[in-house]
Structure formats: structure tokens, C-alpha cells
Short mmCIF file of C-alpha atoms (C1' of nucleotides) in Angstrom, two decimals:
data_model
loop_
_atom_site.label_atom_id
_atom_site.label_comp_id
_atom_site.label_asym_id
_atom_site.label_seq_id
_atom_site.Cartn_x
_atom_site.Cartn_y
_atom_site.Cartn_z
CA MET A 1 -154.00 75.41 273.11
CA ILE A 2 -155.99 78.11 275.92
CA ASP A 3 -155.53 77.78 279.82
CA GLY A 4 -158.75 77.13 281.41
CA ILE A 5 -160.13 76.89 284.82
CA GLN A 6 -158.12 75.37 287.35
CA THR A 7 -159.72 72.25 289.42
CA ARG A 8 -157.92 70.09 292.32
CA CYS A 9 -156.81 67.08 291.47
CA GLU A 10 -157.56 65.56 294.82
CA SER A 11 -161.17 65.87 294.01
CA CYS A 12 -160.69 64.49 289.93
CA ILE A 13 -162.46 61.57 289.16
CA VAL A 14 -160.23 60.30 286.63
CA ARG A 15 -157.58 59.99 288.75
CA GLN A 16 -158.68 56.77 289.43
CA PHE A 17 -158.32 55.28 286.33
CA ASN A 18 -154.66 55.89 285.87
CA ALA A 19 -151.34 55.92 287.97
CA LEU A 20 -151.95 59.29 289.76
CA ARG A 21 -153.77 56.72 292.15
CA ALA A 22 -150.97 55.61 293.44
CA MET A 23 -149.56 58.96 294.58
CA SER A 24 -149.73 59.75 298.09
CA LYS A 25 -151.95 63.24 299.27
CA GLU A 26 -148.77 65.46 299.20
CA GLU A 27 -147.18 64.26 295.91
CA LEU A 28 -151.31 64.76 294.64
CA LYS A 29 -151.30 68.53 296.02
CA LYS A 30 -148.28 69.08 294.18
CA VAL A 31 -149.05 68.14 290.83
CA SER A 32 -151.88 69.97 291.38
CA ASP A 33 -150.55 73.29 292.29
CA ALA A 34 -148.07 73.00 289.18
CA LYS A 35 -150.67 71.43 286.40
CA THR A 36 -152.60 73.98 283.81
CA VAL A 37 -155.61 72.85 282.45
CA LYS A 38 -155.43 73.34 278.93
CA ILE A 39 -158.63 73.30 276.47
CA VAL A 40 -157.77 71.89 272.99
CA LYS A 41 -160.42 72.54 270.02
CA LYS A 42 -161.04 70.03 267.78
CA GLY A 43 -158.55 69.80 265.18
CA GLN A 44 -155.83 71.02 266.91
CA PRO A 45 -152.49 69.42 268.13
CA ILE A 46 -151.80 69.05 271.72
CA PHE A 47 -148.28 67.82 270.81
CA GLU A 48 -146.41 67.02 267.95
CA GLU A 49 -143.84 64.01 267.21
CA GLY A 50 -139.85 65.51 267.34
CA GLU A 51 -140.77 67.38 270.01
CA LYS A 52 -139.46 67.49 273.99
CA LEU A 53 -142.21 67.35 275.95
CA PRO A 54 -141.97 69.39 279.19
CA GLY A 55 -144.60 66.81 280.93
CA VAL A 56 -147.18 65.04 280.50
CA TYR A 57 -150.72 65.40 279.31
CA CYS A 58 -154.01 64.10 281.61
CA VAL A 59 -157.30 63.78 279.60
CA ARG A 60 -160.10 65.15 281.60
CA ASN A 61 -162.35 65.12 278.73
CA GLY A 62 -162.56 64.59 274.92
CA VAL A 63 -160.56 62.05 272.54
CA SER A 64 -157.07 62.32 271.36
CA LYS A 65 -155.50 60.47 268.19
CA LEU A 66 -152.04 59.65 268.54
CA SER A 67 -150.63 59.44 265.60
CA LYS A 68 -146.92 59.26 263.39
CA LEU A 69 -146.23 60.56 260.19
CA SER A 70 -144.82 57.66 257.80
CA ALA A 71 -142.33 58.41 254.55
CA ASN A 72 -144.66 58.50 252.34
CA GLY A 73 -146.58 61.37 253.60
CA LYS A 74 -149.66 59.63 255.55
CA ASN A 75 -150.78 59.61 258.91
CA GLN A 76 -151.07 56.41 261.04
CA ILE A 77 -152.99 56.60 264.02
CA VAL A 78 -151.20 54.25 266.26
CA LYS A 79 -153.67 54.86 269.00
CA LEU A 80 -156.99 57.13 270.10
CA ALA A 81 -156.48 58.19 273.78
CA ALA A 82 -159.88 59.23 276.23
CA LYS A 83 -160.76 60.21 279.16
CA ALA A 84 -158.35 59.45 281.99
CA GLU A 85 -155.37 58.07 279.71
CA VAL A 86 -151.66 60.25 280.21
CA LEU A 87 -149.98 61.37 277.19
CA GLY A 88 -146.33 61.45 276.68
CA GLN A 89 -145.14 58.94 279.38
CA ARG A 90 -142.84 57.74 277.61
CA SER A 91 -141.14 60.45 275.86
CA VAL A 92 -141.10 61.40 279.74
CA ILE A 93 -139.47 58.93 281.27
CA ALA A 94 -137.21 57.80 278.06
CA GLU A 95 -135.68 61.33 278.34
CA GLU A 96 -136.26 61.60 274.93
CA VAL A 97 -138.62 63.59 272.14
CA THR A 98 -141.90 61.80 271.23
CA ASN A 99 -142.50 59.89 268.67
CA LEU A 100 -146.07 59.98 268.57
CA SER A 101 -148.04 63.54 267.76
CA ALA A 102 -151.27 64.00 269.54
CA THR A 103 -154.01 65.47 267.97
CA ALA A 104 -157.91 65.73 269.68
CA VAL A 105 -160.53 65.14 268.02
CA ASP A 106 -162.90 66.30 270.12
CA ASP A 107 -162.75 69.53 271.83
CA MET A 108 -160.91 68.48 274.95
CA GLU A 109 -159.87 69.30 278.36
CA VAL A 110 -156.62 67.95 279.42
CA CYS A 111 -154.31 69.14 282.49
CA PHE A 112 -150.28 69.80 281.55
CA ILE A 113 -148.03 68.32 284.58
CA PRO A 114 -144.49 69.10 284.21
CA LYS A 115 -142.15 66.42 283.71
CA GLU A 116 -139.98 67.28 286.96
CA ILE A 117 -143.10 65.98 289.17
CA ILE A 118 -143.24 63.35 287.29
CA SER A 119 -139.74 62.30 287.53
CA THR A 120 -139.48 62.96 291.20
CA THR A 121 -142.23 60.92 292.01
CA LEU A 122 -141.05 58.21 290.12
CA ASN A 123 -137.95 58.13 291.70
CA GLY A 124 -139.66 58.54 294.88
CA ASN A 125 -143.04 56.44 294.83
CA PRO A 126 -142.18 52.62 294.27
CA ASN A 127 -146.17 52.31 294.02
CA PHE A 128 -146.52 54.98 291.89
CA THR A 129 -143.88 53.48 289.23
CA ILE A 130 -145.57 50.20 289.15
CA GLU A 131 -148.53 51.64 288.08
CA VAL A 132 -147.18 53.08 285.55
CA LEU A 133 -145.24 49.79 284.95
CA ARG A 134 -148.67 47.99 284.69
CA HIS A 135 -150.60 51.01 282.19
CA MET A 136 -147.61 50.39 279.98
CA ALA A 137 -147.64 46.88 279.91
CA HIS A 138 -151.16 46.78 278.95
CA ASP A 139 -150.43 49.44 276.17
CA LEU A 140 -147.87 46.58 275.21
CA LYS A 141 -150.14 44.31 274.65
CA GLU A 142 -152.55 46.60 273.02
CA ALA A 143 -149.42 47.22 270.74
CA ASP A 144 -149.01 43.83 270.01
CA ASP A 145 -152.47 43.10 268.96
CA VAL A 146 -152.71 45.68 266.86
CA ILE A 147 -149.86 44.42 264.86
CA VAL A 148 -151.19 40.85 264.52
CA ASN A 149 -154.79 43.05 262.89
CA MET A 150 -152.68 44.53 260.79
CA GLY A 151 -150.24 41.59 260.06
CA GLN A 152 -153.20 39.37 259.63
CA LYS A 153 -156.39 40.81 258.60
CA THR A 154 -157.79 42.23 255.28
CA VAL A 155 -158.74 46.15 255.00
CA LYS A 156 -162.50 45.01 255.06
CA GLN A 157 -161.77 43.17 258.26
CA ARG A 158 -159.77 46.19 260.19
CA ILE A 159 -162.43 48.52 259.29
CA ALA A 160 -165.42 46.11 260.42
CA GLU A 161 -163.36 46.27 263.46
CA ALA A 162 -162.54 49.54 263.92
CA PHE A 163 -166.66 50.57 264.10
CA LEU A 164 -166.68 47.82 266.96
CA TYR A 165 -163.95 48.91 268.65
CA LEU A 166 -165.65 52.77 268.59
CA LYS A 167 -168.73 51.27 269.85
CA THR A 168 -167.47 49.32 272.99
CA ASN A 169 -164.71 52.28 273.51
CA PHE A 170 -167.22 54.71 273.15
CA GLY A 171 -170.11 53.98 273.04
CA GLU A 172 -173.51 55.70 271.41
CA ASP A 173 -175.62 58.27 271.52
CA LYS A 174 -179.51 58.06 272.30
CA ASN A 175 -180.42 57.60 268.76
CA GLY A 176 -177.95 54.73 268.16
CA PHE A 177 -175.11 56.54 266.67
CA LEU A 178 -171.40 56.20 267.59
CA SER A 179 -170.41 58.74 270.33
CA LEU A 180 -167.05 59.20 268.75
CA THR A 181 -167.24 60.30 265.10
CA LEU A 182 -164.56 60.40 262.93
CA SER A 183 -163.56 61.33 259.79
CA ARG A 184 -163.29 58.84 257.14
CA GLU A 185 -160.31 60.00 256.61
CA ASP A 186 -158.67 59.19 260.49
CA ILE A 187 -160.29 55.82 260.02
CA ALA A 188 -158.48 54.94 257.07
CA ASN A 189 -155.52 55.89 258.79
CA VAL A 190 -156.50 53.82 261.58
CA VAL A 191 -156.77 50.73 259.73
CA GLY A 192 -154.02 51.69 257.07
CA THR A 193 -155.46 51.98 254.17
CA ALA A 194 -156.75 54.69 250.77
CA THR A 195 -159.06 56.86 252.14
CA GLU A 196 -161.19 56.23 249.17
CA SER A 197 -160.88 52.59 249.68
CA CYS A 198 -162.37 53.05 253.21
CA ILE A 199 -165.11 55.25 252.10
CA ARG A 200 -165.65 52.18 249.35
CA ILE A 201 -166.03 49.63 252.21
CA ILE A 202 -168.43 51.76 254.38
CA SER A 203 -170.75 52.24 251.89
CA GLU A 204 -170.45 48.46 250.72
CA PHE A 205 -170.97 48.19 254.70
CA LYS A 206 -173.97 50.27 254.30
CA LYS A 207 -175.35 48.54 251.23
CA LYS A 208 -175.04 45.13 253.12
CA GLY A 209 -177.26 46.61 256.26
CA PHE A 210 -173.92 46.59 258.49
CA LEU A 211 -174.22 50.68 259.26
CA LYS A 212 -176.79 53.34 258.59
CA THR A 213 -175.01 57.12 258.27
CA SER A 214 -176.24 60.52 258.94
CA GLY A 215 -173.61 63.10 257.43
CA LYS A 216 -170.28 62.08 259.11
CA LYS A 217 -171.99 60.24 262.15
CA VAL A 218 -172.49 56.26 261.74
CA ALA A 219 -174.21 53.43 263.39
CA ILE A 220 -173.63 49.84 263.77
CA VAL A 221 -177.26 48.55 262.67
CA ASP A 222 -175.93 44.80 262.57
CA GLU A 223 -173.24 43.77 264.73
CA LYS A 224 -173.15 40.20 264.49
CA GLY A 225 -172.97 40.93 260.40
CA LEU A 226 -169.69 42.96 260.82
CA GLN A 227 -168.22 40.22 263.62
CA ASN A 228 -169.17 37.76 260.75
CA VAL A 229 -166.92 39.69 258.56
CA ILE A 230 -163.97 39.62 260.90
CA ASP A 231 -164.23 36.45 261.59
CA GLY A 232 -164.02 35.50 257.63
CA PHE A 233 -167.19 34.64 256.34
CA MET B 1 -136.44 22.80 277.56
CA ILE B 2 -133.31 20.84 279.17
CA ASP B 3 -131.45 21.92 282.41
CA GLY B 4 -128.16 23.04 281.69
CA ILE B 5 -125.15 24.15 283.63
CA GLN B 6 -125.49 26.47 286.54
CA THR B 7 -123.40 29.94 286.01
CA ARG B 8 -123.48 32.72 288.66
CA CYS B 9 -125.45 35.72 287.56
CA GLU B 10 -122.93 38.32 289.24
CA SER B 11 -120.65 37.57 286.71
CA CYS B 12 -123.28 37.42 283.58
CA ILE B 13 -122.38 39.91 281.34
CA VAL B 14 -125.81 39.76 279.21
CA ARG B 15 -127.27 41.61 282.71
CA GLN B 16 -125.85 44.53 281.90
CA PHE B 17 -127.76 45.21 278.75
CA ASN B 18 -130.79 44.78 281.03
CA ALA B 19 -133.05 45.62 283.71
CA LEU B 20 -131.05 43.33 285.81
CA ARG B 21 -127.85 45.58 286.11
CA ALA B 22 -130.42 48.00 288.70
CA MET B 23 -130.12 45.03 290.77
CA SER B 24 -128.52 44.92 294.15
CA LYS B 25 -125.77 42.56 295.04
CA GLU B 26 -127.83 40.68 297.75
CA GLU B 27 -130.97 40.95 295.03
CA LEU B 28 -128.46 39.49 292.54
CA LYS B 29 -127.48 36.32 294.51
CA LYS B 30 -131.17 35.42 295.03
CA VAL B 31 -131.81 35.08 291.55
CA SER B 32 -128.47 33.38 290.99
CA ASP B 33 -129.63 31.01 293.33
CA ALA B 34 -133.32 30.63 292.37
CA LYS B 35 -132.66 30.51 288.57
CA THR B 36 -132.04 27.60 286.32
CA VAL B 37 -130.40 27.19 283.18
CA LYS B 38 -131.92 25.98 280.24
CA ILE B 39 -131.01 25.05 276.61
CA VAL B 40 -133.80 25.23 274.33
CA LYS B 41 -132.97 23.27 270.55
CA LYS B 42 -133.80 25.54 267.77
CA GLY B 43 -137.62 25.24 267.05
CA GLN B 44 -138.77 24.74 270.38
CA PRO B 45 -141.19 26.61 272.52
CA ILE B 46 -139.99 28.54 275.25
CA PHE B 47 -143.43 29.28 275.98
CA GLU B 48 -146.79 29.54 274.68
CA GLU B 49 -149.76 31.62 274.10
CA GLY B 50 -152.40 31.64 276.86
CA GLU B 51 -149.87 30.13 279.41
CA LYS B 52 -149.00 31.82 282.63
CA LEU B 53 -145.67 32.38 283.39
CA PRO B 54 -144.23 31.10 286.36
CA GLY B 55 -141.33 33.81 285.87
CA VAL B 56 -139.73 35.42 283.20
CA TYR B 57 -136.55 33.66 280.74
CA CYS B 58 -133.48 36.09 280.01
CA VAL B 59 -131.89 35.31 277.00
CA ARG B 60 -127.90 33.96 277.25
CA ASN B 61 -127.66 33.50 274.15
CA GLY B 62 -129.57 32.48 270.46
CA VAL B 63 -132.54 34.27 269.03
CA SER B 64 -136.16 33.88 269.91
CA LYS B 65 -139.41 34.79 267.49
CA LEU B 66 -142.07 35.97 270.03
CA SER B 67 -145.35 35.43 267.68
CA LYS B 68 -149.38 35.72 268.06
CA LEU B 69 -151.28 33.09 266.37
CA SER B 70 -154.41 34.95 264.37
CA ALA B 71 -157.97 33.85 263.90
CA ASN B 72 -156.82 32.68 260.33
CA GLY B 73 -154.65 30.43 261.94
CA LYS B 74 -151.64 32.36 260.67
CA ASN B 75 -148.77 33.33 263.01
CA GLN B 76 -148.00 37.24 263.42
CA ILE B 77 -144.06 37.46 264.37
CA VAL B 78 -143.89 40.55 266.19
CA LYS B 79 -140.53 40.51 267.95
CA LEU B 80 -137.39 39.05 267.65
CA ALA B 81 -135.96 38.79 270.87
CA ALA B 82 -132.01 37.94 271.34
CA LYS B 83 -128.94 38.13 273.79
CA ALA B 84 -130.05 40.29 276.93
CA GLU B 85 -134.04 40.31 276.42
CA VAL B 86 -136.29 39.54 279.45
CA LEU B 87 -138.80 37.60 277.94
CA GLY B 88 -142.09 37.44 279.90
CA GLN B 89 -142.12 40.49 281.86
CA ARG B 90 -145.06 42.03 280.94
CA SER B 91 -147.14 38.88 281.95
CA VAL B 92 -145.57 38.66 284.95
CA ILE B 93 -146.24 42.44 285.94
CA ALA B 94 -149.47 42.10 284.51
CA GLU B 95 -150.23 38.97 286.37
CA GLU B 96 -151.76 37.92 283.24
CA VAL B 97 -151.64 35.03 281.32
CA THR B 98 -149.52 35.54 278.12
CA ASN B 99 -150.34 36.94 274.76
CA LEU B 100 -147.64 35.50 272.54
CA SER B 101 -145.38 32.41 272.25
CA ALA B 102 -141.69 32.38 272.11
CA THR B 103 -139.66 29.90 270.63
CA ALA B 104 -136.47 29.54 269.50
CA VAL B 105 -135.50 30.44 266.30
CA ASP B 106 -131.62 29.53 266.84
CA ASP B 107 -130.30 26.99 269.59
CA MET B 108 -130.97 28.96 272.64
CA GLU B 109 -129.17 29.30 276.48
CA VAL B 110 -132.04 31.26 278.51
CA CYS B 111 -132.11 31.84 282.07
CA PHE B 112 -135.49 31.09 284.21
CA ILE B 113 -135.76 33.40 287.04
CA PRO B 114 -138.72 33.00 289.47
CA LYS B 115 -141.74 35.67 289.52
CA GLU B 116 -141.56 36.18 292.90
CA ILE B 117 -138.15 37.32 292.58
CA ILE B 118 -139.02 40.15 290.25
CA SER B 119 -142.08 40.82 292.21
CA THR B 120 -140.49 41.08 295.04
CA THR B 121 -137.68 43.24 293.69
CA LEU B 122 -140.21 45.55 291.75
CA ASN B 123 -141.59 46.21 295.50
CA GLY B 124 -138.39 46.53 297.35
CA ASN B 125 -136.25 48.55 294.42
CA PRO B 126 -137.28 51.69 292.91
CA ASN B 127 -134.10 51.86 291.14
CA PHE B 128 -134.86 48.27 289.08
CA THR B 129 -138.47 49.11 288.43
CA ILE B 130 -137.58 51.92 286.81
CA GLU B 131 -135.49 50.53 285.06
CA VAL B 132 -137.43 48.00 283.80
CA LEU B 133 -140.21 50.78 283.04
CA ARG B 134 -137.26 52.47 280.89
CA HIS B 135 -137.30 49.14 278.93
CA MET B 136 -140.77 48.96 278.16
CA ALA B 137 -141.45 52.12 277.13
CA HIS B 138 -138.79 51.23 274.60
CA ASP B 139 -140.51 48.29 273.73
CA LEU B 140 -143.47 50.14 272.96
CA LYS B 141 -142.28 53.29 270.75
CA GLU B 142 -140.70 50.17 268.65
CA ALA B 143 -144.19 48.51 268.73
CA ASP B 144 -145.53 51.77 267.61
CA ASP B 145 -143.09 52.25 264.68
CA VAL B 146 -143.84 48.43 263.69
CA ILE B 147 -147.65 49.66 264.01
CA VAL B 148 -146.95 52.36 261.07
CA ASN B 149 -144.54 50.34 259.34
CA MET B 150 -147.54 47.78 258.84
CA GLY B 151 -149.76 50.18 258.08
CA GLN B 152 -148.09 52.35 255.45
CA LYS B 153 -145.98 50.61 253.73
CA THR B 154 -145.99 47.84 250.93
CA VAL B 155 -145.09 43.86 251.70
CA LYS B 156 -142.09 44.81 249.12
CA GLN B 157 -140.98 47.43 251.55
CA ARG B 158 -141.34 45.62 254.74
CA ILE B 159 -139.41 42.32 253.41
CA ALA B 160 -136.71 44.86 252.17
CA GLU B 161 -136.53 46.86 255.72
CA ALA B 162 -137.00 43.21 257.20
CA PHE B 163 -133.48 41.85 255.66
CA LEU B 164 -131.37 45.71 256.90
CA TYR B 165 -133.25 45.13 260.30
CA LEU B 166 -131.62 41.70 260.47
CA LYS B 167 -128.26 42.62 258.97
CA THR B 168 -127.99 45.93 261.98
CA ASN B 169 -129.11 43.73 264.91
CA PHE B 170 -127.32 40.42 264.34
CA GLY B 171 -125.01 41.11 261.59
CA GLU B 172 -123.22 39.11 258.75
CA ASP B 173 -120.81 35.88 259.34
CA LYS B 174 -117.21 35.76 257.43
CA ASN B 175 -118.96 35.59 254.19
CA GLY B 176 -121.19 38.31 254.15
CA PHE B 177 -124.41 36.15 254.47
CA LEU B 178 -126.76 37.06 257.60
CA SER B 179 -125.79 35.83 261.04
CA LEU B 180 -129.55 35.13 261.45
CA THR B 181 -130.79 32.95 258.72
CA LEU B 182 -135.03 32.90 259.22
CA SER B 183 -137.14 30.38 257.04
CA ARG B 184 -138.30 32.53 254.39
CA GLU B 185 -142.05 31.34 255.81
CA ASP B 186 -140.95 33.49 259.16
CA ILE B 187 -139.86 36.63 257.10
CA ALA B 188 -143.13 36.56 255.82
CA ASN B 189 -144.94 36.59 258.97
CA VAL B 190 -142.52 38.63 260.62
CA VAL B 191 -143.87 41.13 257.28
CA GLY B 192 -147.35 40.07 257.96
CA THR B 193 -147.47 38.14 253.99
CA ALA B 194 -148.78 34.76 252.70
CA THR B 195 -145.16 32.59 251.93
CA GLU B 196 -145.25 32.32 248.34
CA SER B 197 -145.48 36.16 248.16
CA CYS B 198 -142.27 36.78 250.11
CA ILE B 199 -140.80 34.15 248.04
CA ARG B 200 -141.47 35.85 245.32
CA ILE B 201 -140.08 39.01 246.10
CA ILE B 202 -136.91 37.75 247.64
CA SER B 203 -136.34 36.11 244.44
CA GLU B 204 -137.31 39.66 242.20
CA PHE B 205 -134.53 41.28 245.25
CA LYS B 206 -132.40 38.63 243.84
CA LYS B 207 -132.87 39.42 239.80
CA LYS B 208 -132.32 42.95 240.96
CA GLY B 209 -128.81 42.01 242.24
CA PHE B 210 -130.15 43.16 246.22
CA LEU B 211 -129.74 39.48 247.56
CA LYS B 212 -127.92 36.67 247.01
CA THR B 213 -128.88 33.57 248.69
CA SER B 214 -127.10 30.42 249.65
CA GLY B 215 -129.74 27.09 250.84
CA LYS B 216 -131.32 29.18 253.77
CA LYS B 217 -128.68 31.49 253.82
CA VAL B 218 -129.04 35.51 252.80
CA ALA B 219 -126.83 38.27 251.89
CA ILE B 220 -127.47 41.45 251.27
CA VAL B 221 -125.19 42.66 248.25
CA ASP B 222 -127.04 45.99 247.74
CA GLU B 223 -128.03 47.73 251.04
CA LYS B 224 -128.37 51.11 249.07
CA GLY B 225 -130.99 49.29 246.38
CA LEU B 226 -133.11 47.65 249.30
CA GLN B 227 -132.83 51.10 251.12
CA ASN B 228 -133.99 52.79 247.76
CA VAL B 229 -137.03 50.18 247.75
CA ILE B 230 -137.77 50.94 251.68
CA ASP B 231 -138.29 54.98 250.47
CA GLY B 232 -140.60 54.11 247.23
CA PHE B 233 -137.98 54.32 244.61
"C1'" DG C 1 -126.88 7.38 250.36
"C1'" DA C 2 -131.68 7.02 249.15
"C1'" DG C 3 -136.16 8.14 250.07
"C1'" DA C 4 -139.57 11.09 252.54
"C1'" DA C 5 -140.87 15.49 253.93
"C1'" DA C 6 -140.32 20.21 254.54
"C1'" DA C 7 -138.66 24.50 252.05
"C1'" DC C 8 -137.97 26.73 248.75
"C1'" DA C 9 -139.66 28.21 243.61
"C1'" DT C 10 -142.87 29.98 239.91
"C1'" DG C 11 -147.07 29.84 236.93
"C1'" DA C 12 -151.76 31.40 236.51
"C1'" DC C 13 -155.45 33.46 237.86
"C1'" DA C 14 -158.45 35.55 241.77
"C1'" DA C 15 -159.70 38.81 244.99
"C1'" DT C 16 -157.98 43.02 247.06
"C1'" DT C 17 -156.28 47.38 247.30
"C1'" DA C 18 -154.17 51.99 245.42
"C1'" DT C 19 -154.58 55.59 242.62
"C1'" DC C 20 -156.59 59.04 240.07
"C1'" DA C 21 -160.53 61.43 237.89
"C1'" DT C 22 -164.86 63.65 238.63
"C1'" DA C 23 -168.87 64.24 240.95
"C1'" DT C 24 -171.86 65.26 244.95
"C1'" DT C 25 -173.32 66.67 249.27
"C1'" DC C 26 -171.69 68.61 253.77
"C1'" DT C 27 -169.97 72.35 256.55
"C1'" DC C 28 -169.03 76.78 258.04
"C1'" DG C 29 -168.34 82.04 257.78
"C1'" DG C 30 -169.48 86.10 255.79
"C1'" DC D 1 -178.81 82.16 253.10
"C1'" DC D 2 -174.93 81.69 249.90
"C1'" DG D 3 -170.60 79.88 248.05
"C1'" DA D 4 -166.20 78.47 248.87
"C1'" DG D 5 -163.65 74.96 250.21
"C1'" DA D 6 -163.70 70.37 252.74
"C1'" DA D 7 -165.08 65.65 252.77
"C1'" DT D 8 -167.32 62.30 250.70
"C1'" DA D 9 -168.98 59.49 247.32
"C1'" DT D 10 -168.02 56.51 242.92
"C1'" DG D 11 -166.39 54.70 238.80
"C1'" DA D 12 -162.22 53.25 236.07
"C1'" DT D 13 -158.03 51.22 236.45
"C1'" DA D 14 -153.62 49.66 237.28
"C1'" DA D 15 -151.21 47.35 240.91
"C1'" DT D 16 -150.26 44.50 245.06
"C1'" DT D 17 -151.35 40.61 246.99
"C1'" DG D 18 -153.28 36.04 248.06
"C1'" DT D 19 -154.58 31.41 246.34
"C1'" DC D 20 -154.11 26.94 244.42
"C1'" DA D 21 -151.34 23.83 241.90
"C1'" DT D 22 -147.22 21.84 240.43
"C1'" DG D 23 -142.39 21.25 240.32
"C1'" DT D 24 -137.92 21.66 242.22
"C1'" DT D 25 -134.30 22.02 245.12
"C1'" DT D 26 -132.95 20.71 250.29
"C1'" DT D 27 -132.57 18.71 254.27
"C1'" DC D 28 -132.88 15.26 257.80
"C1'" DT D 29 -133.36 10.78 258.73
"C1'" DC D 30 -132.84 6.20 258.71
#
DNA sequence: GAGAAAACATGACAATTATCATATTCTCGG
DNA sequence: CCGAGAATATGATAATTGTCATGTTTTCTC
């Protein structure tokens, strides 16, 4: 992780989409003065499971995977976090070590905000606290949905769903390929299956004309086909 | 759901273990005056997925399962909530319909608290908001762990884990049987498997001397044996 | 306490998924 | 642009899990 150029939080658009928008001008100024911008290259960690985080990380650009190592040595990706998401909140709020690792999937630009500023604001600005609470409530709901999917859907359905998720959340480039390119292994770790199984199912989807690939890039050709898989047809 | 006897929140021990302990005397009095105590019989719903909740439910006694219906018509149990847990918070905070159903697994006694009181306190008492936030952060961490288990462990491992969970969280009776008795179907819905598979694995655990049963009641005979299953031996 | 309904149990089989082996293709630094 | 290493791909096979059928036990109601 490399320290980069400074920018003012007050004029950062990203803030509008997370809890920081509930901060007062003065609070925001403090954050802006204390924060450091960091560049994280693709594949590099932002923090690792078990660390005591000195603060939170606000994503300005790029995508991060939040994962946890399981007993069998495999990684489960619990969430993909993009622009405007704040990482490490839970650890700072609960004053515990993180339960998740965060790794850059893309080249990223993140702002590090020391935890003292977050705690102070939590204690002093009820609107901020409520805003954080709302975001956390949303995350919890999403986590519940993931649990239901993991428990009730087949690997094939979950992979189909993952691609639609990537499309709706990260979009496509000019040529119709998914903007966010994950390795097959990462996709396997999102849906909780073996890498080979994941590759096999992607091949099947290609044969059936649901997907096409070009190198690591994947394009959704037949969205309805994927949706039918998800719906059990 | 039947309305029961009134009791004062101020003297309720349960409160010490949830966010309500951060309320002031006056706030607590308001809650106490507005709340209603309800008796929910085993098997009956407290609320159903998709409802707009008029408030939250504080569990005084008994256990509730929080579940979500999946597209294939099966239920996934996302969490078991016991004494002192507050149900429906997320819905009230996000001002959305609930994403989960809550059903009594035991005979229950719950206190209903109108949402207006919760919102007012959230806006007026930062300590309360932070306390709610802490609890939600904890729930989110637990949800992450469930996701990892679902993604990385076999059905057999998850069932073994479920029994140890029941022991550590709900304890055993005088005869060594788990205090909380779930149907095989409920256990299957916790771990995300077919009821028959669940029954089969329980039979296997009995044969191996890890468990014994008496009617629906289950006792853990060889905890280490179950732990070995979980650890992949 | 008899009968019905629900829960539990097990067999047989099919489908899904994991594992191991081995190619093949891509990627990237020198 | 070449070669090493990583990522992707596929075959063969075993293990796990789901589904359907059917029987047994438990529980509940009248």
C-alpha cells in the first residue's frame, strides 16, 4: 500500500453515498486533515483477518474482496466492496480485531481514516451514528440473503446469480464484457465451491450460450437463460 | 399471539443484556407504559416476512427462529433468537418491511415495543444508538461466520456444529439432553440441507456414539467426536 | 386408548459436487 | 519474443447430497 496524493473530503463525491455525509463541516474538515490516501495495487491486501484496525478505509476507486479463511484452508469471499463503501467499520465499532481480510481485486484508491475520529463522531453526532446504523442494517439484510442462497441454491444457481450480480453492481464495458473481472478461483470463493467445479459450470454456460469469454473477461450473452437457471428451470 | 400480564421494564433483568440498558429512566418508563406483553405458543408466528413491523419484540422467554422462504419453497433458518434478543430492529431502523419471519420454537413471552418509541430514543439518546449499533455489528459478524460455514463446510460438519451450538447457547437439562429441542426439519433448515439427509446424518452420529436420542430430544455423548467431524477428521 | 397425522427412519437410486490428474492457454517479466 | 509460472480447461472417478418411495414410531386429538 502506497501513500498517494491528498484530496479534500469536503469535495469528495464518494462521501454522498456513505455515512460520512451525515458529518458536519467541522467534522469533515478534521477527517480530511487526518486521513491519508492510499493506492492499493490489484492483488494486494488492505488489511488481514485478525489485525486490530487503526481506523477505517473509505473506497474511492476500485473493488475489494472481503474474505475469511476457513479451517480447510480455503477462502470464502463474503462481500465485494466498491466505491463509497467503508471497510473496517465493524471492527472499530466493536473494538475487536477484524474477522475479515480485505484485498484489492482492482487497482484501488482508498482513504484511511483514524479510528479516533470515527469514535469521536459516533459519540458526538447522533445523525452520523444513525446513518452508520442504517448502512449496517442494510449490510445485515444482504448477509441474510447470502445465507439463504448458500443454504437453498445449488452451485450452478449461485454461479448464475453471481454473474448477474456482477452485471447489475459493476456494469459492462463498451463491448458488453463485465467491467469487473474476477478470476475463476475468486468466483468459486464467492459461491463456495471448488475452482474446478466453477470452471466446469462456466464452460457449460458457454456451451449453452449464456456466457462468452475472452481471456479472463466474461460477457453475459443470454441473461434470461441465466435467470432461468436461478429460477430452477 | 395473546396479550399477557404487564411487568415493568425498569425491573426486567433481560434488559441488561440488550441495547435497552442504555436508556434513561424516563425513556424506560415510556417504553414500559407503551409496551405490551405477548404470549406466543410453540409453532406460532411473531411476524412474517414482508410485513411492515409496527415495532420491535424483546424476547423475555423462549426461543424464536428467524427464517426466510427461498424460491424453491423451503425455509432457511438464519438465526435462533433467545432471551434478551430484540427482533425486528432492522426493519424499524431501515423503515422497510421485514426480510425474515419469526416463529416460536418454544412457548415464548415477548414484549412488543412500538416503533415510535424506538425511533425517538434513537434520535435523542446517542448512547442508545451506539449500543444498538454494537449489537448489530455483532450480528453482522455472526452472519459472516455463517456464510463461511455454509460455503466451506460439508453438511455433516454443519450438523455437528449445529449440535455444539445448541449445547453452548441453550445448555442441557439434568439428564444431559439439549435444552432446546428442534425438529429434524428445523435442523435441516438451519444447515441448509434436505430433511432426509439431516436424519441420516443424525443416525450416523448415533451409530458412532456421538449422539443419543430419546424421542425428539437429543443428547451429546461425545463432544470431542463431533469436534473431530467439524475439524475434518 | 384408538385412530389419524406428523415426525422420524431407511433403502434405492439419481444428481450434484469434490478431488486428483493432466493438458492447454494465458500472462508477464526479462 | 521467449519461457516459466499461473490460470484455465477437461477427463475420470469418488464422495456427497438430494429425491422419491415406503415403513416405523411418536404425538396429538377426540
